[in-house]
Amino acid sequence: MMPHELLKVVALVSVGAHPVTGRPRRAEQDARAVELGLCLAGKHLHLLHAGDAESEALRGYLGMGLAEMTVLQQPLHADILPALGSYLGATDAQLVLTGSQAEIGEGSGMLPYLLAEQLDWPLVVGLAEVESVKGGVAQVLQALPRGQRRRLQVRLPFVASVDSAAPKARQSAFGPAQRGQLQSQKVAVVEDMLLSEASMQTARPRPKRLKVIKAKTGAERMRAATAKASAGGKVLTDITPEQGAEAIFALLKEEKVLR
Amino acid sequence: MLDTLLPILIFCALAVMVLGAWRRLSLWRQGRPSPVPLIRGLAAMPRRYLVDLHHVVERDRYMSKTHVATAGGFVLAALLMIIVHGFGLHNRILGFALLGATVLMFVGALFVAKRRRNPPARLSTGAWNRLPKSLLMFSASFFVVTLPVAGVIPADMGGWVVALILLIGVAWGVSEMFLGMTWGGPMKHAFAGALHLAWHRRAERFGGGRSTGLKALDLDQPNAVMGVEKPTDFTWNQLLGFDACVQCGKCEAVCPAFAAGQPLNPKKLIQDMVIGLAGGDDASFAGSPYPGVPLGEHGGGPHQPIVSQEGKGLVGADTLWSCTTCRACVEECPMMIEHVDAIVDMRRHLTLEQGSTPNKGADVLDNLIATDNPGGFDPGGRLNWAADLNLPLMSEKKQADVLFWVGDGAFDMRNQRTLRAFVSVLKAAGVDFAVLGLEERDSGDVARRLGDEATFQGLAKRNIASLSKYHFNTIVTCDPHSLHVLKNEYGELGGNYDVRHHSTYLGELIANQRLNLGQHKGGSVTYHDPCYLGRYNGEYDAPRNVLKAIGIEVKEMERSGFRSRCCGGGGGAPITDIPGKQRIPDMRMDDIKETGAELVAVGCPQCTAMFEGVVEPRPYVKDIAELVADVLIEAPVPQRSATRSDAMEVH
Ligand code: SF4
Ligand code: SF4
């Protein structure tokens, strides 16, 4: 789609961390959100960050060809949601783009949901492409697993999160990154209640179910490797809630989740 | 009649020429400032021309003799002509001198004409084919009009018709030689060339010196456009340098990218810069185009972007990204034009301002920023290749005679064999060495050549900071790219070191009899000169001496030494990967096969990777360090046991 100058697009960006070295950088998914935003609104894309305007890593987004970014000044452990919500609510933003999950901090992936809830806007998860915007309604493609796409019609304004199905971010150039302005704004700070009492713990990789392949021939192994990982299970229809609960209970037992 | 018309003609031509010179100077002055000593440069110019430039031209004997006769004859004839015909000083002796000069020039011009009869493809035609005729016309007509002055024939011989014919001849010759000199004919090379020599941006190249390091970009002025976007973003003496090109095509003939059919021709590139300088398009360019890019579609002006993001622009970005920075063109250029500087200047703009480094370029730069190596490997694994070698670390020893700079080859399994071989040799010779280990980072070579000066300077500064913590006498490395950057490019950022290639160091160890070596037993061997060792650092002998010391008689390739052909691995070319008709390493492998050698000795991890990427059957590829390690006789060298016993006493 051609840059749509009248569409007011905001991209929420965060400071990321390189997976190997942990060095601060532009976050991969947020950069994709910016890329999508640049394709939609060109130079009119509005960059928004809640955090520290001194973070040099933010310049990585400016290097994609944007002159400035608004930074809502927030300390490290603040709950940034109210600040973002009230800022966005007061603007005429029509589309708010964000990554699915932050690379540092809590990284819960909840921000798009909570933000949409607070603004009372619809949320599109896994936005891959905006095909058109007509009469206050956007036609978009939502990414589903295994390369599938679902076409949706969403009324403006809405929040959309992007993941790695969105187009890859363009290179960040040093010159514009240095020249770009980080416009810091003082806003109210709300303490994050959860963070103030909970403690952080390094994440462990989730356990994965081992796939036992009993294939004897190469062809069978090939089939097993390329087969669509079937979700299995069955669809229960027209049953009472009690029957449903029984079925779930039985399954959990069978899977040894409950003993 | 001639006596009246000739002075008018000559002085008018001279006046128009001066006007043209002024215009040309103002064109050059549109460029950015560049501090060069103007007067001292002019004073040094004759020597630079007669010695340094001639040294390059001398490689082509035919042309050097031809040029001496033609140019010498012309300069002499022009001066005498002004005195004799301009000021009317009809002295017999001067007359004879002028006759002599025109004869000399005429003979030279005949040879020029001969070369032009079946010109090799690298030469430009068009106006350049007119030049010998103009030279002949100039010398012949002045010969005839000078005959009466010398008293050979009476002054009034011939009459009106002859005088008219002569006048036309003189006018033709004078306009080509004088007007063309400053208004853009082939003779422009004489005017611009002389000044280019005087105000060259790398004066160190004259007098047998070498200057190959790229010049640092000032990153602290974020409001200035970084790199070269428009022709006027070059420094004024770079613009002047482009104007000096004689379109001899020597650069084109040696360019590996051109030969591989990639869209680059260094001669055309320089001419395109001239077009940009004055404004226009390339329709009248009379040489080989960029392979696959038709003439007449590209054009520009002094204030228009060279690489256009929308339209065609002056030059396509692919042209700039095809260059391997092998410097073969610079080495061959008789006018000492700096192609590589210009290409990197333009790449800097594409990377630092446009963010349009092609193909894997952006990923590699991101990796360098985030992990200090182009592959994006965990920097903590930088020393894994030596896990069992117990390498002395600088952080523990604090000082050593030799700092072994490992390079990014540490992450490459093939190159690890070379590194391990070199370590075994160092140990056998009892060298007091240490490595930086995890404190080492990519040297910044690739980042810089991809135009990312910011990442280069970041890496360089951190490397310099690490190096400054320790005491050592010499840095030794197996990677010519690191060698070049550490030796020639860190200086500007505050790091000055004595850096040697491992072949140089091996040569010293052998000369000092610190190694006990057998003789090479495999088959015949040829040697490939890496660009960054040879042309960039002038080291041609050491590798050959080392090979000789282990009983190898190198079967030289036709293109070796300073004429060595690039392996295709430099300048980030494998990363930007611009398609051509064939691959550069395949062409070089053909050169290697031509010698009939069973093995090619190399001294660079890039060359190794490029050659091993050529499909078999092909000669084996081995680094010099591996060849030496293969014949190492692990007998205690006296010196080594001495240091051992010293150490024992301390306990
Ligand atoms: S750049 Fe140098 S080598 Fe190339 S054509 Fe011009 S003068 Fe000749
Ligand atoms: S440096 Fe090498 S590849 Fe680049 S233009 Fe010159 S000859 Fe061609």
PDB file of N, CA and C in Angstrom, chain B residues 210-280:
ATOM      1  N   ARG B 210      54.152   4.936   0.235  1.00  0.00           N
ATOM      2  CA  ARG B 210      52.925   4.179   0.079  1.00  0.00           C
ATOM      3  C   ARG B 210      51.883   4.829   0.971  1.00  0.00           C
ATOM      4  N   SER B 211      50.709   4.998   0.484  1.00  0.00           N
ATOM      5  CA  SER B 211      49.644   5.562   1.302  1.00  0.00           C
ATOM      6  C   SER B 211      48.364   4.884   0.861  1.00  0.00           C
ATOM      7  N   THR B 212      47.896   3.937   1.685  1.00  0.00           N
ATOM      8  CA  THR B 212      46.759   3.133   1.256  1.00  0.00           C
ATOM      9  C   THR B 212      45.601   3.156   2.247  1.00  0.00           C
ATOM     10  N   GLY B 213      45.838   3.677   3.437  1.00  0.00           N
ATOM     11  CA  GLY B 213      44.767   3.675   4.443  1.00  0.00           C
ATOM     12  C   GLY B 213      43.682   4.663   4.067  1.00  0.00           C
ATOM     13  N   LEU B 214      42.434   4.276   4.276  1.00  0.00           N
ATOM     14  CA  LEU B 214      41.339   5.215   4.021  1.00  0.00           C
ATOM     15  C   LEU B 214      41.416   6.352   5.024  1.00  0.00           C
ATOM     16  N   LYS B 215      40.911   7.493   4.622  1.00  0.00           N
ATOM     17  CA  LYS B 215      40.967   8.649   5.513  1.00  0.00           C
ATOM     18  C   LYS B 215      39.718   8.686   6.390  1.00  0.00           C
ATOM     19  N   ALA B 216      39.917   9.049   7.638  1.00  0.00           N
ATOM     20  CA  ALA B 216      38.810   9.010   8.602  1.00  0.00           C
ATOM     21  C   ALA B 216      37.784  10.089   8.293  1.00  0.00           C
ATOM     22  N   LEU B 217      36.541   9.776   8.621  1.00  0.00           N
ATOM     23  CA  LEU B 217      35.445  10.715   8.446  1.00  0.00           C
ATOM     24  C   LEU B 217      35.171  11.361   9.800  1.00  0.00           C
ATOM     25  N   ASP B 218      34.926  12.649   9.783  1.00  0.00           N
ATOM     26  CA  ASP B 218      34.618  13.337  11.035  1.00  0.00           C
ATOM     27  C   ASP B 218      33.160  13.070  11.398  1.00  0.00           C
ATOM     28  N   LEU B 219      32.962  12.279  12.456  1.00  0.00           N
ATOM     29  CA  LEU B 219      31.593  11.883  12.808  1.00  0.00           C
ATOM     30  C   LEU B 219      30.949  12.850  13.793  1.00  0.00           C
ATOM     31  N   ASP B 220      31.719  13.822  14.237  1.00  0.00           N
ATOM     32  CA  ASP B 220      31.188  14.725  15.260  1.00  0.00           C
ATOM     33  C   ASP B 220      30.426  15.904  14.692  1.00  0.00           C
ATOM     34  N   GLN B 221      30.214  15.881  13.400  1.00  0.00           N
ATOM     35  CA  GLN B 221      29.441  16.979  12.807  1.00  0.00           C
ATOM     36  C   GLN B 221      28.170  16.412  12.214  1.00  0.00           C
ATOM     37  N   PRO B 222      27.211  16.092  13.072  1.00  0.00           N
ATOM     38  CA  PRO B 222      26.034  15.369  12.580  1.00  0.00           C
ATOM     39  C   PRO B 222      25.222  16.168  11.581  1.00  0.00           C
ATOM     40  N   ASN B 223      25.455  17.462  11.493  1.00  0.00           N
ATOM     41  CA  ASN B 223      24.641  18.220  10.558  1.00  0.00           C
ATOM     42  C   ASN B 223      25.194  18.221   9.141  1.00  0.00           C
ATOM     43  N   ALA B 224      26.464  17.809   9.007  1.00  0.00           N
ATOM     44  CA  ALA B 224      27.010  17.699   7.666  1.00  0.00           C
ATOM     45  C   ALA B 224      26.569  16.354   7.099  1.00  0.00           C
ATOM     46  N   VAL B 225      26.313  16.330   5.781  1.00  0.00           N
ATOM     47  CA  VAL B 225      25.965  15.064   5.146  1.00  0.00           C
ATOM     48  C   VAL B 225      27.189  14.167   5.183  1.00  0.00           C
ATOM     49  N   MET B 226      26.994  12.913   5.600  1.00  0.00           N
ATOM     50  CA  MET B 226      28.143  12.029   5.713  1.00  0.00           C
ATOM     51  C   MET B 226      28.400  11.324   4.399  1.00  0.00           C
ATOM     52  N   GLY B 227      29.679  11.268   4.039  1.00  0.00           N
ATOM     53  CA  GLY B 227      30.060  10.635   2.792  1.00  0.00           C
ATOM     54  C   GLY B 227      29.702  11.528   1.615  1.00  0.00           C
ATOM     55  N   VAL B 228      29.784  10.958   0.423  1.00  0.00           N
ATOM     56  CA  VAL B 228      29.576  11.747  -0.776  1.00  0.00           C
ATOM     57  C   VAL B 228      28.219  11.428  -1.379  1.00  0.00           C
ATOM     58  N   GLU B 229      27.368  12.430  -1.411  1.00  0.00           N
ATOM     59  CA  GLU B 229      26.061  12.260  -2.037  1.00  0.00           C
ATOM     60  C   GLU B 229      26.072  12.852  -3.446  1.00  0.00           C
ATOM     61  N   LYS B 230      26.593  14.076  -3.554  1.00  0.00           N
ATOM     62  CA  LYS B 230      26.638  14.782  -4.832  1.00  0.00           C
ATOM     63  C   LYS B 230      28.103  14.974  -5.214  1.00  0.00           C
ATOM     64  N   PRO B 231      28.378  15.189  -6.479  1.00  0.00           N
ATOM     65  CA  PRO B 231      29.788  15.380  -6.863  1.00  0.00           C
ATOM     66  C   PRO B 231      30.480  16.455  -6.019  1.00  0.00           C
ATOM     67  N   THR B 232      29.761  17.484  -5.638  1.00  0.00           N
ATOM     68  CA  THR B 232      30.419  18.555  -4.889  1.00  0.00           C
ATOM     69  C   THR B 232      30.745  18.144  -3.446  1.00  0.00           C
ATOM     70  N   ASP B 233      30.317  16.944  -3.036  1.00  0.00           N
ATOM     71  CA  ASP B 233      30.688  16.474  -1.703  1.00  0.00           C
ATOM     72  C   ASP B 233      32.079  15.857  -1.677  1.00  0.00           C
ATOM     73  N   PHE B 234      32.666  15.632  -2.850  1.00  0.00           N
ATOM     74  CA  PHE B 234      34.067  15.221  -2.876  1.00  0.00           C
ATOM     75  C   PHE B 234      34.916  16.427  -2.479  1.00  0.00           C
ATOM     76  N   THR B 235      36.150  16.173  -2.043  1.00  0.00           N
ATOM     77  CA  THR B 235      37.033  17.323  -1.814  1.00  0.00           C
ATOM     78  C   THR B 235      37.438  17.880  -3.178  1.00  0.00           C
ATOM     79  N   TRP B 236      37.835  19.127  -3.182  1.00  0.00           N
ATOM     80  CA  TRP B 236      38.125  19.763  -4.473  1.00  0.00           C
ATOM     81  C   TRP B 236      39.261  19.063  -5.203  1.00  0.00           C
ATOM     82  N   ASN B 237      40.231  18.540  -4.433  1.00  0.00           N
ATOM     83  CA  ASN B 237      41.327  17.896  -5.169  1.00  0.00           C
ATOM     84  C   ASN B 237      40.976  16.495  -5.638  1.00  0.00           C
ATOM     85  N   GLN B 238      39.926  15.900  -5.070  1.00  0.00           N
ATOM     86  CA  GLN B 238      39.440  14.656  -5.672  1.00  0.00           C
ATOM     87  C   GLN B 238      38.806  14.950  -7.030  1.00  0.00           C
ATOM     88  N   LEU B 239      38.000  16.018  -7.071  1.00  0.00           N
ATOM     89  CA  LEU B 239      37.368  16.412  -8.342  1.00  0.00           C
ATOM     90  C   LEU B 239      38.435  16.692  -9.387  1.00  0.00           C
ATOM     91  N   LEU B 240      39.461  17.392  -8.959  1.00  0.00           N
ATOM     92  CA  LEU B 240      40.578  17.695  -9.854  1.00  0.00           C
ATOM     93  C   LEU B 240      41.199  16.398 -10.352  1.00  0.00           C
ATOM     94  N   GLY B 241      41.360  15.453  -9.445  1.00  0.00           N
ATOM     95  CA  GLY B 241      41.958  14.170  -9.822  1.00  0.00           C
ATOM     96  C   GLY B 241      41.156  13.450 -10.897  1.00  0.00           C
ATOM     97  N   PHE B 242      39.813  13.456 -10.764  1.00  0.00           N
ATOM     98  CA  PHE B 242      38.987  12.795 -11.775  1.00  0.00           C
ATOM     99  C   PHE B 242      39.248  13.397 -13.148  1.00  0.00           C
ATOM    100  N   ASP B 243      39.425  14.723 -13.168  1.00  0.00           N
ATOM    101  CA  ASP B 243      39.619  15.429 -14.424  1.00  0.00           C
ATOM    102  C   ASP B 243      40.926  15.058 -15.109  1.00  0.00           C
ATOM    103  N   ALA B 244      41.843  14.452 -14.340  1.00  0.00           N
ATOM    104  CA  ALA B 244      43.157  14.141 -14.905  1.00  0.00           C
ATOM    105  C   ALA B 244      43.158  12.854 -15.717  1.00  0.00           C
ATOM    106  N   CYS B 245      42.061  12.109 -15.645  1.00  0.00           N
ATOM    107  CA  CYS B 245      42.018  10.783 -16.293  1.00  0.00           C
ATOM    108  C   CYS B 245      42.262  10.891 -17.798  1.00  0.00           C
ATOM    109  N   VAL B 246      43.127  10.017 -18.337  1.00  0.00           N
ATOM    110  CA  VAL B 246      43.406  10.009 -19.770  1.00  0.00           C
ATOM    111  C   VAL B 246      42.638   8.913 -20.500  1.00  0.00           C
ATOM    112  N   GLN B 247      41.729   8.252 -19.785  1.00  0.00           N
ATOM    113  CA  GLN B 247      40.913   7.186 -20.374  1.00  0.00           C
ATOM    114  C   GLN B 247      41.765   6.108 -21.034  1.00  0.00           C
ATOM    115  N   CYS B 248      42.914   5.812 -20.411  1.00  0.00           N
ATOM    116  CA  CYS B 248      43.798   4.783 -20.968  1.00  0.00           C
ATOM    117  C   CYS B 248      43.243   3.393 -20.689  1.00  0.00           C
ATOM    118  N   GLY B 249      42.331   3.282 -19.729  1.00  0.00           N
ATOM    119  CA  GLY B 249      41.718   1.985 -19.464  1.00  0.00           C
ATOM    120  C   GLY B 249      42.628   0.972 -18.805  1.00  0.00           C
ATOM    121  N   LYS B 250      43.766   1.408 -18.311  1.00  0.00           N
ATOM    122  CA  LYS B 250      44.642   0.454 -17.604  1.00  0.00           C
ATOM    123  C   LYS B 250      43.901  -0.103 -16.393  1.00  0.00           C
ATOM    124  N   CYS B 251      43.092   0.741 -15.770  1.00  0.00           N
ATOM    125  CA  CYS B 251      42.328   0.303 -14.593  1.00  0.00           C
ATOM    126  C   CYS B 251      41.274  -0.718 -14.998  1.00  0.00           C
ATOM    127  N   GLU B 252      40.616  -0.444 -16.106  1.00  0.00           N
ATOM    128  CA  GLU B 252      39.577  -1.348 -16.603  1.00  0.00           C
ATOM    129  C   GLU B 252      40.163  -2.739 -16.875  1.00  0.00           C
ATOM    130  N   ALA B 253      41.365  -2.748 -17.450  1.00  0.00           N
ATOM    131  CA  ALA B 253      41.973  -4.019 -17.848  1.00  0.00           C
ATOM    132  C   ALA B 253      42.297  -4.904 -16.662  1.00  0.00           C
ATOM    133  N   VAL B 254      42.528  -4.319 -15.488  1.00  0.00           N
ATOM    134  CA  VAL B 254      42.905  -5.147 -14.338  1.00  0.00           C
ATOM    135  C   VAL B 254      41.767  -5.335 -13.343  1.00  0.00           C
ATOM    136  N   CYS B 255      40.654  -4.675 -13.569  1.00  0.00           N
ATOM    137  CA  CYS B 255      39.582  -4.714 -12.556  1.00  0.00           C
ATOM    138  C   CYS B 255      38.915  -6.091 -12.530  1.00  0.00           C
ATOM    139  N   PRO B 256      38.963  -6.786 -11.409  1.00  0.00           N
ATOM    140  CA  PRO B 256      38.359  -8.114 -11.343  1.00  0.00           C
ATOM    141  C   PRO B 256      36.839  -8.063 -11.493  1.00  0.00           C
ATOM    142  N   ALA B 257      36.216  -7.001 -10.973  1.00  0.00           N
ATOM    143  CA  ALA B 257      34.765  -6.914 -11.058  1.00  0.00           C
ATOM    144  C   ALA B 257      34.328  -6.730 -12.508  1.00  0.00           C
ATOM    145  N   PHE B 258      35.076  -5.915 -13.246  1.00  0.00           N
ATOM    146  CA  PHE B 258      34.768  -5.706 -14.664  1.00  0.00           C
ATOM    147  C   PHE B 258      34.909  -7.025 -15.419  1.00  0.00           C
ATOM    148  N   ALA B 259      36.011  -7.733 -15.137  1.00  0.00           N
ATOM    149  CA  ALA B 259      36.253  -8.987 -15.842  1.00  0.00           C
ATOM    150  C   ALA B 259      35.174 -10.019 -15.516  1.00  0.00           C
ATOM    151  N   ALA B 260      34.627  -9.940 -14.310  1.00  0.00           N
ATOM    152  CA  ALA B 260      33.607 -10.908 -13.918  1.00  0.00           C
ATOM    153  C   ALA B 260      32.232 -10.518 -14.452  1.00  0.00           C
ATOM    154  N   GLY B 261      32.159  -9.392 -15.159  1.00  0.00           N
ATOM    155  CA  GLY B 261      30.875  -8.983 -15.715  1.00  0.00           C
ATOM    156  C   GLY B 261      29.965  -8.312 -14.712  1.00  0.00           C
ATOM    157  N   GLN B 262      30.518  -7.878 -13.596  1.00  0.00           N
ATOM    158  CA  GLN B 262      29.716  -7.086 -12.664  1.00  0.00           C
ATOM    159  C   GLN B 262      29.656  -5.650 -13.189  1.00  0.00           C
ATOM    160  N   PRO B 263      28.635  -4.906 -12.796  1.00  0.00           N
ATOM    161  CA  PRO B 263      28.432  -3.596 -13.428  1.00  0.00           C
ATOM    162  C   PRO B 263      29.409  -2.517 -12.973  1.00  0.00           C
ATOM    163  N   LEU B 264      30.698  -2.790 -13.059  1.00  0.00           N
ATOM    164  CA  LEU B 264      31.693  -1.801 -12.644  1.00  0.00           C
ATOM    165  C   LEU B 264      32.810  -1.718 -13.664  1.00  0.00           C
ATOM    166  N   ASN B 265      33.194  -0.507 -13.993  1.00  0.00           N
ATOM    167  CA  ASN B 265      34.371  -0.256 -14.812  1.00  0.00           C
ATOM    168  C   ASN B 265      35.012   0.991 -14.211  1.00  0.00           C
ATOM    169  N   PRO B 266      36.180   0.844 -13.593  1.00  0.00           N
ATOM    170  CA  PRO B 266      36.744   1.999 -12.882  1.00  0.00           C
ATOM    171  C   PRO B 266      36.965   3.208 -13.784  1.00  0.00           C
ATOM    172  N   LYS B 267      37.307   2.956 -15.041  1.00  0.00           N
ATOM    173  CA  LYS B 267      37.517   4.080 -15.953  1.00  0.00           C
ATOM    174  C   LYS B 267      36.208   4.836 -16.175  1.00  0.00           C
ATOM    175  N   LYS B 268      35.152   4.082 -16.417  1.00  0.00           N
ATOM    176  CA  LYS B 268      33.850   4.717 -16.635  1.00  0.00           C
ATOM    177  C   LYS B 268      33.408   5.455 -15.370  1.00  0.00           C
ATOM    178  N   LEU B 269      33.717   4.868 -14.228  1.00  0.00           N
ATOM    179  CA  LEU B 269      33.318   5.501 -12.973  1.00  0.00           C
ATOM    180  C   LEU B 269      33.971   6.876 -12.843  1.00  0.00           C
ATOM    181  N   ILE B 270      35.260   6.939 -13.159  1.00  0.00           N
ATOM    182  CA  ILE B 270      35.960   8.218 -13.061  1.00  0.00           C
ATOM    183  C   ILE B 270      35.368   9.204 -14.081  1.00  0.00           C
ATOM    184  N   GLN B 271      35.073   8.715 -15.288  1.00  0.00           N
ATOM    185  CA  GLN B 271      34.472   9.594 -16.288  1.00  0.00           C
ATOM    186  C   GLN B 271      33.079  10.063 -15.847  1.00  0.00           C
ATOM    187  N   ASP B 272      32.349   9.191 -15.181  1.00  0.00           N
ATOM    188  CA  ASP B 272      31.039   9.599 -14.685  1.00  0.00           C
ATOM    189  C   ASP B 272      31.166  10.717 -13.665  1.00  0.00           C
ATOM    190  N   MET B 273      32.227  10.662 -12.877  1.00  0.00           N
ATOM    191  CA  MET B 273      32.440  11.728 -11.897  1.00  0.00           C
ATOM    192  C   MET B 273      32.737  13.036 -12.631  1.00  0.00           C
ATOM    193  N   VAL B 274      33.462  12.937 -13.762  1.00  0.00           N
ATOM    194  CA  VAL B 274      33.739  14.144 -14.554  1.00  0.00           C
ATOM    195  C   VAL B 274      32.431  14.689 -15.122  1.00  0.00           C
ATOM    196  N   ILE B 275      31.572  13.776 -15.578  1.00  0.00           N
ATOM    197  CA  ILE B 275      30.257  14.209 -16.077  1.00  0.00           C
ATOM    198  C   ILE B 275      29.486  14.907 -14.960  1.00  0.00           C
ATOM    199  N   GLY B 276      29.538  14.312 -13.776  1.00  0.00           N
ATOM    200  CA  GLY B 276      28.838  14.917 -12.644  1.00  0.00           C
ATOM    201  C   GLY B 276      29.385  16.289 -12.323  1.00  0.00           C
ATOM    202  N   LEU B 277      30.689  16.417 -12.449  1.00  0.00           N
ATOM    203  CA  LEU B 277      31.357  17.682 -12.136  1.00  0.00           C
ATOM    204  C   LEU B 277      30.865  18.807 -13.030  1.00  0.00           C
ATOM    205  N   ALA B 278      30.751  18.480 -14.341  1.00  0.00           N
ATOM    206  CA  ALA B 278      30.391  19.533 -15.283  1.00  0.00           C
ATOM    207  C   ALA B 278      28.908  19.504 -15.645  1.00  0.00           C
ATOM    208  N   GLY B 279      28.228  18.394 -15.359  1.00  0.00           N
ATOM    209  CA  GLY B 279      26.821  18.267 -15.737  1.00  0.00           C
ATOM    210  C   GLY B 279      26.680  17.661 -17.119  1.00  0.00           C
ATOM    211  N   GLY B 280      25.732  16.750 -17.279  1.00  0.00           N
ATOM    212  CA  GLY B 280      25.506  16.117 -18.582  1.00  0.00           C
ATOM    213  C   GLY B 280      25.148  14.662 -18.411  1.00  0.00           C
TER     214      GLY B 280
END
